[in-house]
């Protein structure tokens, strides 16, 4: 094995790295920097450096497991036996209860090829409408808002490095320094270049600590804050009226609405001083270039879509989107949070980011798949709706889970675990025994990261390629092989190749002409150009294979890809970005005498998502071995707590106990729990955003109680 350029298995930055042989027989690899890859320029966080630890981990699953009906234990079986049992179970349930009795649940960490194949498995082999994925809990509010305002959803409409040359960057609910440390280099460069960093977060995170201005609003009030800042800009006569007239529609309604968000009123709602609201408005309006970025802190709310729209309104009034080093963007979280929502594992979409209820889109994709458009199912339920529907009249009775650890990551997780237990058949494909796999009837051991090839689309909309470096352990198959084998057993003998490049070529054809057009992208080109930004239509001669004319230089007649969107027009029918008048509502659950605090959740540096991977890496576990409850010193005094003492956090849905971490950097009315362990999501609120179906993971009402460490008399 030689040194191979690839990408980190974890977050949406998809940092470039090299894998090099280590130890005897090239059975192990070590990580080295790949400085030429522009998104991270050689920088990696400790998760990236330690990623190979999972490849030969002792807890690796290497045999299919089937639950013995007599003993209730999971027992090793052959692949044929496991796949036969799954296919027979699915067929029997569909025969008795209809096609939609089988559901498919994907993940935002799956490659584009897997996401595409999973969507095709659901629509062509199972012919079920019941498919969705965990990105619904991560990115859907920003996606919905982007579609409404700009006519297109791509997390960042510009390369991440553009941050360096902005005059002001505003991060709303993002802790980049901890969640994606190499990205923080761009924030440091911004400040070295004389730019200003503004962070809006209820906690003084490491990102907030390096900001020039840090505002700490009450959780769930970001929308009101955005409206208040816009009010201030309107009052000062600082709206970019030429831009608004030339490139947008709907401003007048918003202008009228924000008259009701005068600074003193917004101070009462958000807790942010009126003078700071006015000062932020002036700072932004006087800057040449402003980038506003939202992340989960602003988005994971029952009003997440409207909250993002409020920040987009502000960016539009400042005349920023579509200008150099300016605009609005959303920072995706999962490794393929972007591509995972473009190619068909979302309940309302077909490949290429097409709508499943669009007759033209259905006809195009059906042609690529060799079926009749009428044979394609319609839109299904969103992720959380599908899960809570289990056990109800028309709910799913079998669930195939790929790349997701639902038991830890779902809101109101006790309820969801009960729902999973009510299934007739739960099948989980994973490479370790996650909390969800442990509840399954059938567990299928699959490849990971460096054992397979596939594309991902990072937070910039840059399509990148991970190359296979190692053979997988004996007994393990790729997700594409599993999907192909299941399709065959379900009676679809062709059209489910397990070679990722073949699948990608079909994805290109299916995406051609859609909003997320990948038809001009291929593996060789990604390698040569260090990634290609979509949309990238195939502008070469059409020979019917979906491949364009390629002179081998990356030039020729090929489309160059689209690093920056919206330079001339937005993707709406009239080419104008749309303002939306959105009112503050606040969190669905407000503090009350029984639950007097806001609970918010988030990530820590050394762990990733549900922790199924990172909790198994020794160095990462040593750095962050368990959850904690961050709370203000005044709260600690109130409860008689010292740092490290156990504290019980309870909400209307459940409770958990963790050591207190006392910090003067968090609001007095707010406590924070990281969500990488079972616990945080036992507490979170499952109220959904009506448009995006995003649960309100980011805020709910909670109580705190000191847990006595002194045992009472026996
Ligand atoms: Fe991996 Fe994200 Fe860390 Fe980069 S920032 S090394 S992609 S986890």
XYZ file of C-alpha atoms in Angstrom, residues 53-610:
558
model
C -8.095 3.047 15.513
C -11.543 1.768 14.555
C -10.418 -0.178 11.507
C -9.048 -3.127 13.476
C -10.991 -2.517 16.655
C -11.646 -5.556 18.822
C -15.367 -4.717 18.941
C -15.654 -4.866 15.172
C -18.571 -6.959 13.955
C -17.395 -9.637 11.524
C -20.354 -11.974 11.222
C -24.060 -11.464 10.568
C -26.109 -11.974 13.716
C -29.694 -13.143 13.991
C -31.729 -13.082 17.171
C -32.617 -16.560 18.308
C -36.363 -16.647 18.881
C -36.036 -19.175 21.736
C -33.227 -17.579 23.750
C -33.543 -13.968 22.632
C -29.769 -13.902 22.020
C -28.037 -12.665 18.882
C -26.324 -15.624 17.200
C -23.748 -15.701 14.399
C -25.081 -17.032 11.094
C -23.937 -17.091 7.464
C -24.598 -14.153 5.165
C -27.041 -16.224 3.122
C -29.009 -17.178 6.204
C -29.164 -13.581 7.460
C -30.118 -12.082 4.110
C -32.687 -14.812 3.444
C -34.283 -14.149 6.806
C -34.405 -10.396 6.163
C -35.831 -10.742 2.659
C -38.409 -13.323 3.737
C -39.452 -11.173 6.688
C -39.851 -8.066 4.542
C -41.801 -9.929 1.851
C -44.124 -11.516 4.376
C -44.891 -8.201 6.085
C -45.494 -6.418 2.785
C -47.774 -9.263 1.689
C -49.844 -8.961 4.861
C -49.753 -5.249 5.574
C -48.874 -3.501 2.340
C -45.719 -2.029 0.850
C -45.460 0.871 3.309
C -45.208 -1.555 6.227
C -41.459 -1.684 5.512
C -39.375 1.393 6.301
C -35.793 2.366 5.466
C -33.778 4.667 7.719
C -30.520 6.083 6.362
C -27.820 8.382 7.632
C -25.982 11.583 6.832
C -22.653 9.757 7.073
C -23.376 7.386 4.177
C -21.569 8.006 0.895
C -23.522 9.496 -1.995
C -23.499 6.081 -3.659
C -25.007 4.398 -0.606
C -27.632 7.119 -0.115
C -28.577 6.787 -3.777
C -28.722 2.981 -3.676
C -30.756 3.031 -0.458
C -33.323 5.369 -2.025
C -33.503 3.129 -5.080
C -33.845 0.009 -2.915
C -36.824 1.613 -1.158
C -38.538 2.910 -4.301
C -37.729 0.134 -6.809
C -37.217 -3.104 -4.854
C -39.435 -2.496 -1.832
C -41.686 0.072 -3.535
C -42.279 1.721 -0.175
C -42.705 5.431 0.458
C -41.329 4.940 3.995
C -37.759 6.169 3.736
C -36.030 9.001 5.543
C -32.754 9.586 7.366
C -31.152 11.097 10.422
C -30.175 14.276 8.553
C -33.798 15.271 9.101
C -32.704 15.969 12.693
C -29.638 17.851 11.649
C -29.948 20.013 8.545
C -33.554 20.099 7.441
C -34.525 23.541 8.742
C -31.613 25.250 6.980
C -32.389 23.217 3.853
C -36.043 24.259 3.855
C -35.168 27.900 4.456
C -32.523 27.863 1.705
C -35.025 26.422 -0.746
C -37.590 29.073 0.117
C -35.283 32.063 0.081
C -32.817 31.178 -2.675
C -34.604 28.386 -4.568
C -31.695 26.058 -3.767
C -30.177 24.454 -0.698
C -26.414 24.058 -0.614
C -24.995 24.524 2.905
C -22.264 26.975 1.973
C -22.750 28.688 -1.399
C -19.029 29.506 -1.412
C -15.734 27.817 -0.389
C -14.994 27.875 3.335
C -11.795 29.844 2.725
C -13.959 32.844 1.689
C -14.410 33.484 5.416
C -10.851 34.771 5.560
C -11.561 37.718 3.299
C -14.903 38.868 4.707
C -15.052 42.026 6.789
C -17.412 40.465 9.345
C -18.389 36.845 9.979
C -21.411 36.142 12.198
C -21.757 32.615 13.599
C -25.230 31.872 14.937
C -25.360 28.756 17.086
C -22.076 27.331 15.837
C -19.123 26.136 17.860
C -16.684 25.577 14.997
C -13.593 25.619 17.206
C -14.759 22.456 18.945
C -16.855 20.746 16.295
C -14.480 21.312 13.346
C -11.217 22.813 14.647
C -9.445 23.097 11.267
C -12.265 25.402 10.136
C -11.369 27.772 12.952
C -8.117 28.499 11.102
C -10.204 30.463 8.639
C -11.652 32.464 11.534
C -8.144 33.218 12.807
C -7.109 34.322 9.313
C -10.202 36.528 9.170
C -9.065 38.376 12.271
C -5.437 38.538 11.115
C -6.766 40.201 7.958
C -8.530 42.824 10.062
C -11.973 41.199 9.993
C -14.395 40.914 12.885
C -15.869 37.715 14.324
C -19.300 37.825 15.959
C -20.609 34.757 17.799
C -24.182 34.311 18.981
C -24.471 31.498 21.507
C -25.920 31.101 25.034
C -22.583 29.584 26.091
C -19.075 30.983 26.009
C -17.768 28.169 23.854
C -14.136 28.085 22.665
C -15.453 29.730 19.485
C -17.233 32.473 21.402
C -14.098 33.034 23.478
C -12.125 34.036 20.362
C -14.872 36.376 19.067
C -14.679 40.171 18.948
C -18.331 40.328 19.952
C -20.230 37.572 21.754
C -23.981 37.872 22.297
C -25.701 35.363 24.608
C -29.404 35.204 23.819
C -31.938 33.102 25.683
C -32.157 29.712 23.906
C -34.878 29.777 21.283
C -34.802 33.536 20.670
C -32.376 33.823 17.736
C -35.217 34.756 15.408
C -36.197 37.739 17.553
C -32.561 38.818 17.692
C -32.257 38.750 13.882
C -35.457 40.766 13.550
C -34.169 43.226 16.135
C -30.885 43.743 14.284
C -32.816 44.264 11.047
C -35.096 46.765 12.810
C -32.029 48.709 13.823
C -30.640 48.704 10.266
C -33.973 49.874 8.859
C -34.253 52.605 11.512
C -30.747 53.849 10.739
C -31.537 53.948 7.003
C -28.731 51.462 6.323
C -30.595 48.923 4.154
C -28.852 48.282 0.816
C -31.868 49.449 -1.154
C -30.242 49.121 -4.593
C -29.529 45.445 -3.967
C -32.964 44.869 -2.436
C -34.630 46.449 -5.495
C -32.481 44.642 -8.031
C -32.154 41.138 -6.586
C -34.933 40.396 -4.101
C -38.686 40.344 -3.571
C -40.885 40.659 -0.501
C -38.884 43.206 1.488
C -41.742 45.590 2.194
C -43.634 43.008 4.234
C -40.524 42.276 6.271
C -39.784 45.956 6.767
C -43.266 46.429 8.214
C -42.930 43.359 10.434
C -39.617 44.365 11.992
C -40.986 47.722 13.097
C -42.390 45.665 15.976
C -38.907 44.509 17.009
C -37.500 47.665 18.554
C -34.290 47.093 20.542
C -35.757 47.386 24.040
C -38.473 44.857 23.227
C -35.914 42.481 21.715
C -33.756 42.911 24.817
C -36.703 41.732 26.922
C -37.168 38.664 24.672
C -33.545 37.697 24.120
C -31.683 39.039 27.127
C -29.244 40.787 24.764
C -28.722 44.494 25.586
C -30.539 46.914 23.286
C -27.308 48.848 22.779
C -25.544 45.684 21.568
C -28.343 44.984 19.112
C -28.014 48.479 17.652
C -24.218 48.219 17.613
C -24.333 44.911 15.753
C -26.678 46.409 13.149
C -24.272 49.284 12.541
C -21.236 47.017 12.442
C -22.853 44.849 9.783
C -24.296 47.685 7.708
C -20.977 49.531 7.530
C -18.936 46.465 6.554
C -18.033 45.859 2.913
C -18.663 42.154 3.157
C -20.593 40.142 5.710
C -20.986 36.375 5.984
C -23.763 35.066 8.245
C -23.592 31.360 9.085
C -26.146 29.375 11.050
C -25.711 25.921 12.571
C -27.638 23.581 14.813
C -27.952 26.105 17.650
C -30.232 28.220 15.489
C -31.770 25.432 13.426
C -32.792 22.600 15.778
C -35.993 24.244 16.905
C -39.694 23.883 16.229
C -39.264 27.298 14.603
C -35.917 26.441 13.002
C -36.970 27.192 9.428
C -38.324 30.618 10.379
C -35.229 31.344 12.450
C -32.949 30.675 9.498
C -35.200 32.772 7.277
C -34.851 35.685 9.709
C -31.050 35.562 9.394
C -31.326 35.265 5.618
C -33.597 38.354 5.658
C -30.823 40.206 7.448
C -28.186 39.063 4.931
C -30.429 40.144 2.043
C -31.189 43.565 3.550
C -27.429 44.055 3.865
C -27.071 43.189 0.161
C -24.669 40.293 0.769
C -25.759 36.982 -0.845
C -24.228 36.496 -4.297
C -21.359 38.929 -3.702
C -17.693 37.962 -3.234
C -16.718 36.903 0.304
C -20.272 37.598 1.442
C -23.626 35.975 1.963
C -25.456 33.423 4.042
C -24.556 29.776 4.625
C -25.438 26.835 6.881
C -22.694 24.725 8.407
C -23.586 21.071 7.922
C -22.733 18.641 10.696
C -22.519 15.036 9.516
C -19.833 13.881 7.107
C -22.221 13.716 4.169
C -24.924 15.926 5.614
C -25.013 17.729 2.265
C -24.821 14.876 -0.272
C -26.919 12.635 1.938
C -29.923 14.869 1.351
C -29.470 15.206 -2.384
C -29.763 11.708 -3.792
C -32.930 10.102 -2.597
C -32.859 8.892 1.017
C -35.143 11.753 2.074
C -38.843 10.968 2.092
C -39.781 13.753 -0.318
C -36.879 13.625 -2.752
C -35.426 11.828 -5.734
C -31.772 11.943 -6.870
C -30.361 15.284 -7.969
C -32.332 17.052 -5.228
C -35.529 16.558 -7.233
C -38.962 16.610 -5.639
C -40.684 13.246 -5.618
C -44.044 14.900 -6.309
C -42.773 16.597 -9.489
C -44.063 14.661 -12.543
C -41.092 15.712 -14.694
C -38.622 14.572 -12.029
C -40.448 11.259 -11.603
C -40.378 10.637 -15.347
C -36.638 11.362 -15.556
C -35.627 9.164 -12.616
C -38.015 6.380 -13.634
C -36.369 6.360 -17.079
C -32.902 5.987 -15.523
C -34.215 3.220 -13.261
C -36.041 1.424 -16.084
C -39.484 1.571 -14.478
C -42.747 3.387 -15.096
C -43.191 6.710 -13.288
C -46.440 5.435 -11.787
C -44.494 2.643 -10.117
C -42.571 5.171 -8.009
C -44.112 5.678 -4.556
C -45.073 9.187 -3.470
C -43.684 11.181 -0.550
C -43.378 9.371 2.764
C -43.259 10.478 6.380
C -40.343 12.341 7.882
C -37.848 10.488 10.089
C -39.422 11.173 13.468
C -42.964 10.742 12.164
C -42.012 7.350 10.726
C -40.551 6.231 14.071
C -43.433 7.393 16.280
C -45.842 5.749 13.837
C -44.415 2.290 14.581
C -47.124 0.150 16.144
C -49.953 2.391 14.974
C -52.467 1.337 12.311
C -50.544 2.297 9.185
C -47.081 2.527 10.717
C -44.069 0.530 9.572
C -43.608 -2.967 10.982
C -40.091 -3.579 9.710
C -37.206 -1.137 9.596
C -33.873 -1.341 7.782
C -31.327 0.976 9.416
C -28.100 1.961 7.652
C -25.583 4.372 9.162
C -27.640 5.615 12.081
C -27.737 5.055 15.842
C -31.338 6.049 16.455
C -31.467 4.958 20.101
C -28.935 7.641 21.080
C -29.674 10.355 18.528
C -33.484 10.497 18.400
C -35.273 13.078 20.536
C -37.417 11.734 23.372
C -35.306 8.612 23.000
C -37.041 6.403 25.567
C -40.225 6.643 23.568
C -38.386 5.887 20.334
C -36.610 2.872 21.861
C -40.032 1.538 22.872
C -41.241 2.041 19.307
C -38.252 0.147 17.899
C -39.009 -2.716 20.279
C -42.564 -2.820 18.883
C -41.304 -3.636 15.374
C -41.820 -7.100 13.906
C -38.380 -6.881 12.292
C -35.490 -4.510 12.987
C -32.436 -4.883 10.743
C -29.321 -2.811 11.418
C -26.235 -2.580 9.206
C -23.272 -1.275 11.220
C -19.644 -2.061 11.925
C -19.871 -2.043 15.730
C -22.622 -3.055 18.120
C -24.256 0.344 18.505
C -27.103 0.830 20.964
C -29.528 0.466 18.038
C -27.841 -2.654 16.650
C -28.069 -4.230 20.099
C -31.882 -4.105 19.836
C -32.016 -5.533 16.303
C -33.405 -8.854 15.112
C -30.713 -9.024 12.440
C -27.328 -7.251 12.496
C -25.308 -7.009 9.281
C -21.573 -6.227 9.655
C -20.466 -3.709 7.049
C -17.330 -1.987 5.860
C -16.239 1.417 7.036
C -14.398 4.389 5.606
C -10.930 3.220 4.479
C -12.239 -0.217 3.474
C -14.484 1.114 0.725
C -14.550 3.707 -2.029
C -17.201 6.380 -2.399
C -17.939 10.067 -2.725
C -19.061 12.512 -0.078
C -20.210 16.119 -0.473
C -18.760 18.349 2.182
C -20.198 21.470 3.791
C -19.019 23.565 0.833
C -20.904 21.497 -1.768
C -17.543 20.060 -2.834
C -17.859 16.463 -4.021
C -14.833 14.540 -2.762
C -13.640 10.949 -3.063
C -12.640 8.536 -0.351
C -10.524 5.714 -1.719
C -10.386 2.177 -0.408
C -7.022 1.608 1.253
C -7.453 -1.655 3.154
C -9.299 -4.892 2.562
C -12.145 -5.247 5.074
C -11.971 -7.936 7.758
C -13.116 -11.382 6.705
C -16.872 -11.715 7.024
C -17.651 -8.063 6.389
C -19.496 -6.747 3.313
C -20.037 -3.246 1.987
C -23.443 -1.560 2.349
C -23.686 -1.575 -1.457
C -23.183 -5.347 -1.486
C -25.886 -5.724 1.160
C -28.310 -3.509 -0.766
C -27.584 -5.395 -3.991
C -28.092 -8.782 -2.347
C -31.357 -7.692 -0.730
C -32.678 -6.289 -4.018
C -31.942 -9.612 -5.728
C -33.728 -11.564 -3.021
C -36.676 -9.186 -3.352
C -36.917 -10.102 -7.018
C -34.983 -7.264 -8.702
C -32.117 -9.051 -10.371
C -30.513 -6.093 -12.165
C -29.844 -2.425 -11.532
C -28.214 -2.780 -8.123
C -24.496 -2.925 -8.806
C -22.157 -2.969 -5.816
C -19.210 -1.302 -7.546
C -19.258 2.281 -6.206
C -18.009 3.810 -9.447
C -20.752 2.101 -11.425
C -23.320 3.330 -8.905
C -21.870 6.848 -9.128
C -22.140 6.824 -12.916
C -25.814 5.949 -12.595
C -26.253 8.645 -9.917
C -24.764 11.137 -12.390
C -27.380 10.248 -14.974
C -30.184 10.350 -12.411
C -29.047 13.771 -11.157
C -28.577 15.265 -14.651
C -30.705 18.357 -15.087
C -31.704 18.447 -11.411
C -30.809 21.187 -8.901
C -27.884 19.101 -7.574
C -26.512 18.105 -10.966
C -23.484 15.795 -10.678
C -23.459 14.636 -14.302
C -20.174 16.396 -15.128
C -18.330 14.888 -12.164
C -16.383 11.626 -12.208
C -13.881 9.914 -9.940
C -10.826 10.846 -12.008
C -11.846 14.457 -12.131
C -12.463 14.641 -8.375
C -8.968 13.248 -7.827
C -7.302 15.685 -10.220
C -9.153 18.774 -9.000
C -9.272 18.038 -5.245
C -13.043 17.884 -5.414
C -15.674 19.383 -7.705
C -18.459 21.751 -6.603
C -22.028 20.994 -7.734
C -23.958 21.907 -9.790
C -21.684 20.535 -12.478
C -23.690 19.551 -15.544
C -22.182 17.385 -18.219
C -21.520 19.864 -21.007
C -19.445 17.480 -23.080
C -20.665 15.484 -26.065
C -23.425 13.180 -24.968
C -22.587 9.648 -25.976
C -25.433 8.237 -23.925
C -23.225 6.949 -21.151
C -23.576 10.019 -18.988
C -19.865 10.780 -19.423
C -18.749 14.055 -20.905
C -15.878 14.933 -23.173
C -12.728 14.866 -21.125
C -9.336 15.920 -22.357
C -7.681 14.701 -19.183
C -6.663 18.132 -17.988
C -9.807 19.096 -16.173
C -10.353 21.751 -18.831
C -11.635 21.073 -22.336
C -15.327 21.481 -22.811
C -16.275 20.421 -19.324
C -18.274 22.528 -16.935
C -15.918 23.881 -14.256
C -18.245 23.168 -11.347
C -19.755 25.937 -9.222
C -17.701 27.023 -6.203
C -19.829 30.175 -5.779
C -23.573 30.222 -6.249
C -25.981 33.076 -6.969
C -23.431 35.459 -8.513
C -25.844 36.543 -11.256
C -29.209 35.231 -10.171
C -30.831 33.125 -7.506
C -32.347 29.737 -8.276
C -35.932 30.962 -7.945
C -38.158 31.154 -11.045
C -37.701 34.944 -11.304
C -34.041 34.863 -10.248
C -34.728 36.957 -7.138
C -34.104 35.936 -3.540
C -37.236 36.032 -1.416
C -37.691 37.763 1.931
C -40.025 36.058 4.404
C -41.844 37.879 7.200
C -41.313 35.652 10.237
C -42.477 36.308 13.800
C -40.804 35.257 17.036
C -42.635 32.444 18.813
C -40.020 31.108 21.229
C -39.307 27.615 22.476
C -42.199 25.159 22.565
C -41.440 24.489 26.228
C -40.747 27.471 28.471
C -39.289 27.231 31.977
C -41.870 26.934 34.746
C -41.764 26.338 38.519
C -41.326 22.575 38.037
C -38.753 22.889 35.245
C -37.109 26.267 35.781
C -34.106 26.044 33.406
C -33.505 25.920 29.675
C -31.680 22.733 28.674
C -29.572 22.904 25.535
C -27.401 20.158 24.020
C -24.396 19.971 21.712
C -21.041 18.424 20.878
C -17.595 18.263 22.454
C -14.256 18.193 20.648
C -13.288 14.568 21.234
C -16.597 12.917 20.368
C -18.751 12.716 17.267
C -22.547 12.439 16.950
C -23.988 9.424 18.833
